[in-house]
XYZ file of C-alpha atoms in Angstrom:
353
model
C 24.741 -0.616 -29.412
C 21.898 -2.708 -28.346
C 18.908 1.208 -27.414
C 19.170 1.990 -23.986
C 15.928 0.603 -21.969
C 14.765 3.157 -19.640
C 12.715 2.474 -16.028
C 11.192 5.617 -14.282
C 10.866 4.112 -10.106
C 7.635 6.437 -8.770
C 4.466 7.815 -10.521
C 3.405 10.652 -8.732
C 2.410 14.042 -10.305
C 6.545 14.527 -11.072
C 7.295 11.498 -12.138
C 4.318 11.669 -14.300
C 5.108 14.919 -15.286
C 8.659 13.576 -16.730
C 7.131 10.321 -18.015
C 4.771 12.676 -20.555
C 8.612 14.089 -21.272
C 10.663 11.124 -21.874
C 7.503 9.114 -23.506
C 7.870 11.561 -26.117
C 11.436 12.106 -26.565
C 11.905 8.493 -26.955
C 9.959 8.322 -29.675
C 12.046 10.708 -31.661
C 15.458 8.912 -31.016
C 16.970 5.792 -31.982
C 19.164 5.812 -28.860
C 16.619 4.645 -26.264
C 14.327 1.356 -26.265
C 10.600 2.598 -27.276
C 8.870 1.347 -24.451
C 9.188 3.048 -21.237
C 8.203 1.026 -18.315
C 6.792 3.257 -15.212
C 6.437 1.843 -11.119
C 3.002 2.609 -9.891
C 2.809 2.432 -6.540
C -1.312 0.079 -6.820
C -3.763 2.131 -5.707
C -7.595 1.334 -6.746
C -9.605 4.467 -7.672
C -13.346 4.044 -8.034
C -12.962 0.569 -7.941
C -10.150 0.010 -10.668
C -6.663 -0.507 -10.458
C -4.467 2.959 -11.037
C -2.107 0.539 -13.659
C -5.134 -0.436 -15.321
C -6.258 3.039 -15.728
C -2.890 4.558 -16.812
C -2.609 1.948 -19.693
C -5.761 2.040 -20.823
C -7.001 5.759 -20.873
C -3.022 6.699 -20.320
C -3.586 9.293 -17.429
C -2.498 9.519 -13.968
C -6.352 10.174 -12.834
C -4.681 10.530 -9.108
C -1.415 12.670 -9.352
C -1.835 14.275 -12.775
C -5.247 14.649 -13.857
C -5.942 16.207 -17.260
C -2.704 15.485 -18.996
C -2.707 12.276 -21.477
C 0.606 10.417 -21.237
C 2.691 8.708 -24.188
C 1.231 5.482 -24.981
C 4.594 4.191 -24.756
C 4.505 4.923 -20.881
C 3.677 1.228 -19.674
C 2.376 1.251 -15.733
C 4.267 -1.752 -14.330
C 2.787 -2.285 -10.426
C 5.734 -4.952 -9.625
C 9.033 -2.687 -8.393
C 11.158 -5.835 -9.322
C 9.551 -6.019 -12.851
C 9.696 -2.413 -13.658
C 13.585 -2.604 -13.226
C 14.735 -5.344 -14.678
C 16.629 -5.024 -17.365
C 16.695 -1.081 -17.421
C 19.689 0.766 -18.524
C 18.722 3.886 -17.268
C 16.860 4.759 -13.923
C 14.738 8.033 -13.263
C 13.691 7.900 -9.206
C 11.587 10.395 -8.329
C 9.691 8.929 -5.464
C 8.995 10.254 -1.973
C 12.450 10.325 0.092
C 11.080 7.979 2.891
C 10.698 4.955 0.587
C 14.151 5.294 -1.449
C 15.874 2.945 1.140
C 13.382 -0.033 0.731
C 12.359 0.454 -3.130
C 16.027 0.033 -3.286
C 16.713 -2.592 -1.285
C 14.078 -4.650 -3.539
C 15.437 -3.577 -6.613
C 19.349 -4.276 -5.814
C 19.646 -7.975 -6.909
C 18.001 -7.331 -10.713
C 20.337 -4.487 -11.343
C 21.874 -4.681 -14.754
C 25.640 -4.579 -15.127
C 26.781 -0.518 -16.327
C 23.316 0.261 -15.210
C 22.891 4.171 -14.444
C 20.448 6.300 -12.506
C 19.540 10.232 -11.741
C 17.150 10.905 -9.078
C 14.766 13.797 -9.081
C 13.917 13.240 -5.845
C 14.099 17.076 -3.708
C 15.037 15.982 0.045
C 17.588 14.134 2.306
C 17.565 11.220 4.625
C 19.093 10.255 8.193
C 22.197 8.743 8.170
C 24.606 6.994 11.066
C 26.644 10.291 11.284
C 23.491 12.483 10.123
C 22.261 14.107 6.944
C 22.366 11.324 4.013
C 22.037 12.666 0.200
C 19.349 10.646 -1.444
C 22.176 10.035 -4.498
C 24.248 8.085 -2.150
C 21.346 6.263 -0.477
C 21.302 5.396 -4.188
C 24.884 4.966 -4.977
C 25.477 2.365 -1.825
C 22.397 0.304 -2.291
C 22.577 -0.259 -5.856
C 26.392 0.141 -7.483
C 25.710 2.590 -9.923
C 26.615 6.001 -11.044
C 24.338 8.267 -9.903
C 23.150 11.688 -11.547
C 20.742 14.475 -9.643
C 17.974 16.758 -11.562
C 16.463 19.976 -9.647
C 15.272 22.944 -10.601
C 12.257 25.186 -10.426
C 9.448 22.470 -11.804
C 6.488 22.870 -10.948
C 4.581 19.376 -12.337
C 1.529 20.346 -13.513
C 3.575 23.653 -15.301
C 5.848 21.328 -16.712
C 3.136 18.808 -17.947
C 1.538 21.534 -19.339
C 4.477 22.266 -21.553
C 5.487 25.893 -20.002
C 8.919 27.197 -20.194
C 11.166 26.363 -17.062
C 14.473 25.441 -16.859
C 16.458 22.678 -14.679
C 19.663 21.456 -13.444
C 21.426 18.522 -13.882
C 24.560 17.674 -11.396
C 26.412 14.764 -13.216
C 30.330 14.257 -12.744
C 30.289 12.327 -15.956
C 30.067 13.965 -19.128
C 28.724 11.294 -21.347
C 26.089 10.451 -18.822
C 24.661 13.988 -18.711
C 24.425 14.152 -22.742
C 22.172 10.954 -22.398
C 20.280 12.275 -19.846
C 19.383 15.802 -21.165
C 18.974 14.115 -24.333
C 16.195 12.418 -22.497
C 14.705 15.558 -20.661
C 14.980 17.970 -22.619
C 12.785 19.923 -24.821
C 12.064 23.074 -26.337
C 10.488 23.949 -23.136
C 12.338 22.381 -20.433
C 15.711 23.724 -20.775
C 18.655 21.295 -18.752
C 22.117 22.730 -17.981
C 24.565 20.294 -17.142
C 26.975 21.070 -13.840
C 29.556 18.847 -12.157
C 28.730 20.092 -8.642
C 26.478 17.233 -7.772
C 26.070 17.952 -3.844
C 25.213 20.983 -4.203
C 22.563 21.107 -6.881
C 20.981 17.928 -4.585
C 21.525 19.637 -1.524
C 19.981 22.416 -3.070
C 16.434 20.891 -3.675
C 16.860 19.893 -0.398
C 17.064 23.383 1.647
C 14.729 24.932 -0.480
C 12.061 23.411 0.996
C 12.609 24.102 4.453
C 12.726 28.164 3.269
C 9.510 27.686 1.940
C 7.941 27.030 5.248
C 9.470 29.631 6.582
C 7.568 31.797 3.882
C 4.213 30.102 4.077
C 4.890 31.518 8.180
C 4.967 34.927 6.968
C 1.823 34.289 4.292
C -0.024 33.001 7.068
C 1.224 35.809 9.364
C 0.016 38.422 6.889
C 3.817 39.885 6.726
C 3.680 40.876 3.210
C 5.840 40.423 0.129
C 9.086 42.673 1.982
C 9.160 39.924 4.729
C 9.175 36.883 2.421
C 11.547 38.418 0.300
C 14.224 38.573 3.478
C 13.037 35.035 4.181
C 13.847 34.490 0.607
C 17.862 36.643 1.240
C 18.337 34.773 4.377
C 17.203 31.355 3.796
C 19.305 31.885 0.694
C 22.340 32.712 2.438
C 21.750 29.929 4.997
C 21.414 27.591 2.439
C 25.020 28.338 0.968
C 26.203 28.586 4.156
C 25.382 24.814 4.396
C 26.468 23.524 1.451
C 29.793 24.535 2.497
C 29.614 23.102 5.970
C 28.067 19.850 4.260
C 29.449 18.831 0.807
C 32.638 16.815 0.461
C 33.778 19.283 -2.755
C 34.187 22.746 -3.060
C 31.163 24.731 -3.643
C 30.491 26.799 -6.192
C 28.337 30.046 -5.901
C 27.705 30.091 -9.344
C 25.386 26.718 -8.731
C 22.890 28.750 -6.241
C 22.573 31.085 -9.680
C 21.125 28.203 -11.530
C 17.906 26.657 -11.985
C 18.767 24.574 -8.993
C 19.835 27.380 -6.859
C 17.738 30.736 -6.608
C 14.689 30.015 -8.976
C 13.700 26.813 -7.469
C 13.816 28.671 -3.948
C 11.781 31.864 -5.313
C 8.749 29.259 -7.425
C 8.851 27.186 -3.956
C 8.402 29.773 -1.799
C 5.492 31.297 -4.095
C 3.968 28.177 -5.835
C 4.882 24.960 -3.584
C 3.370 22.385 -1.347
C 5.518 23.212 1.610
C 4.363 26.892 1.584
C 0.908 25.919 1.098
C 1.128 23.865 4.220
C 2.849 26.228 6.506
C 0.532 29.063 5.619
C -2.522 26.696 6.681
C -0.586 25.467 9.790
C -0.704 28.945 10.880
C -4.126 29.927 10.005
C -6.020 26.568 11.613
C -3.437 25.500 14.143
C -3.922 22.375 12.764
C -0.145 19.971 12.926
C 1.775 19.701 10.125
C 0.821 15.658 9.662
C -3.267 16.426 9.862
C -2.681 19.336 7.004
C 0.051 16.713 5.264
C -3.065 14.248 4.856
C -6.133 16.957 4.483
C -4.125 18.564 1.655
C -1.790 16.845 -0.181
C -3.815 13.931 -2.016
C -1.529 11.164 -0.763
C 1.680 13.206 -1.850
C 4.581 14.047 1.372
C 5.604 17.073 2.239
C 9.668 17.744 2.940
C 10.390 20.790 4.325
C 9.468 20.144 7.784
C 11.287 16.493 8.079
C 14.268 17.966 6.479
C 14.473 20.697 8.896
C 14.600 18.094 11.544
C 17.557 16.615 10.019
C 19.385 19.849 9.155
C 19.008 20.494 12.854
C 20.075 17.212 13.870
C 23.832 18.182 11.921
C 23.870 21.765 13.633
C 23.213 20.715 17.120
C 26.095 17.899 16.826
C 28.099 20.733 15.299
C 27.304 23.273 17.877
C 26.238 25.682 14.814
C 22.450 26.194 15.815
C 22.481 30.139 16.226
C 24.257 30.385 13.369
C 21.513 29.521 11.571
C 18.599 30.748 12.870
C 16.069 30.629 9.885
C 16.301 26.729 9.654
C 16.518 26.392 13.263
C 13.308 28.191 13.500
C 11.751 26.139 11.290
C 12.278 23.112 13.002
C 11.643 24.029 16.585
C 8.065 25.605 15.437
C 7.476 22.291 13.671
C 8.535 20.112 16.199
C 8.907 21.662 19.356
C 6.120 23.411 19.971
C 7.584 27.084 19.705
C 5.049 29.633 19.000
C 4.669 30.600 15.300
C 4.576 34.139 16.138
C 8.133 34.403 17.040
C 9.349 33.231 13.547
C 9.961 36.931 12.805
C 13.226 37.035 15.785
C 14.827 34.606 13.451
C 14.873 37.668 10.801
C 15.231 40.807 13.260
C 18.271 38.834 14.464
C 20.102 37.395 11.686
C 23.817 37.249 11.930
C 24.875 40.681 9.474
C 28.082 38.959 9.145
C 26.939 35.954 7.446
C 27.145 37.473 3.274
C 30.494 38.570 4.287
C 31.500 35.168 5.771
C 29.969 33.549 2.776
């Protein structure tokens, strides 16, 4: 067989983060074409183009500064050129853009083509919540894979031990794919239960502004930990209410599941920003653009989704930690009563669940 060529659609600190991990694995194996071709979103920095920087000095000066990529990571600023002629697709690009990068991408899809996305959040769809996967799926006619897992970028780019999950229904396709990804130090199991390791990433992220609340409340570690229980429990409660399988509980034990909601709520971006939106009563977009160096934060816009899906289903008190979330985000509820959605948690939900 003909080595698989391999396109990776975004170039922010993840997907530069992964590029430093597939540049090099593809070097080691005869399965995969040796040249790696990147989207960069063009940007100029200091008066160059971000491209011309990444395959000259082979660094992401913007989104992941201080780690040297694979020389066989080639910045390609053309969408349409990137993907042509890829076997393999790695999307890990901001949520909001999925739908369009796709759209230009769909005509230059090769036949038997396949994709994972690593892309943590969810869209709007006609009858509510949309899976990026199937966004995906729909738009492009391939089979699609999902990676999440507690992955920090720059902790990953610096080569420190984490693990991840990979929801893939077919088995071949997730040997290719951690054969890819993995390393010594970035340890993939494989799961069938796609939906819920993607729906997973998803969630997480609206917890985690829950617990940059309490940081910014000055609650203490015993209050973020039952934001950490409940959000947890609301999460699974979810799944089950959303996903077209069954659900397994053993998924939430995985990389996916509970470690990807504790490093989130302690380490991410969404935390970060919630914690500041409480402490300078600044909104969530002026903090999005003061803080995050271009990148987009999830947890609130998910939590309007999620909401969206309870209110048509009549199921908002029964989940009061995302509903929180959303209605202090967007509707002007005081931050200072996110501690009622703890104090008055349903105690029947861990039995229900």
């Amino acid at each position: 067989m003909p080595p698989l060529k391999v396109c990776i659609v975004g170039s922010g600190n993840w997907g530069s983060g992964i590029a430093k991990i597939i540049g090099k694995n593809i070097q080691k194996s005869n399965r995969f074409d040796p040249i790696v071709k990147m989207w960069v979103f063009e940007e100029i920095i200091n008066g160059r183009k971000l491209t011309e920087i990444i395959n000259k000095e082979h660094e992401n000066v913007k989104y992941l500064p201080g780690h040297k990529l694979p020389k066989n990571v080639v910045a390609v600023p053309d969408v349409v050129e990137a993907s042509t002629g890829a076997d393999i697709f790695i999307f890990v690009i901001p949520h909001q853009f999925i739908t369009r990068i796709c759209d230009q991408i769909a005509s230059h899809i090769k036949p038997g083509a396949i994709g994972i996305s690593l892309i943590k959040g969810v869209d709007e769809g006609v009858e509510g919540l949309k899976l990026i996967s199937d966004i995906i799926r729909e738009k492009l006619k391939i089979d699609v894979s999902v990676l999440m897992g507690a992955n920090i970028a720059n902790e990953v780019a610096e080569d420190k031990f984490c693990e991840t999950t990979i929801g893939c229904k077919n088995e071949k396709h997730g040997q290719i794919f951690k054969e890819l990804m993995q390393t010594p130090n970035f340890r993939i199991t494989v799961v069938d239960d796609c939906d819920t390791v993607e729906i997973c990433g998803a969630l997480k992220n609206i917890v985690a502004v829950g617990a940059g609340f309490c940081d910014g409340l000055d609650f203490g570690d015993n209050t973020k930990a039952a934001v950490i229980r409940l959000g947890l429990m609301e999460m699974v409660a979810f799944a089950k209410l959303f996903c077209r399988g069954p659900v397994s509980i053993a998924t939430f034990l995985e990389s996916c599941g509970v470690a990807d909601l504790i490093t989130t709520c302690y380490g991410g971006r969404n935390r970060k920003v919630a914690e500041a939106f409480v402490r300078t009563g600044k909104s969530i977009e002026e903090l999005e653009r003061e803080m995050l160096n271009g990148q987009k934060l999830q947890g609130p816009q998910t939590s309007a989704e999620v909401y969206k899906i309870l209110k048509q289903k009549n199921m908002v008190e029964k989940f009061p930690l995302f509903s929180t979330v959303y209605q202090i985000c967007y509707e002007g509820r005081l931050v200072q009563e996110f501690i009622s959605c703890l104090q008055n948690h349903p105690e029947h939900m861990v039995k229900s669940l």
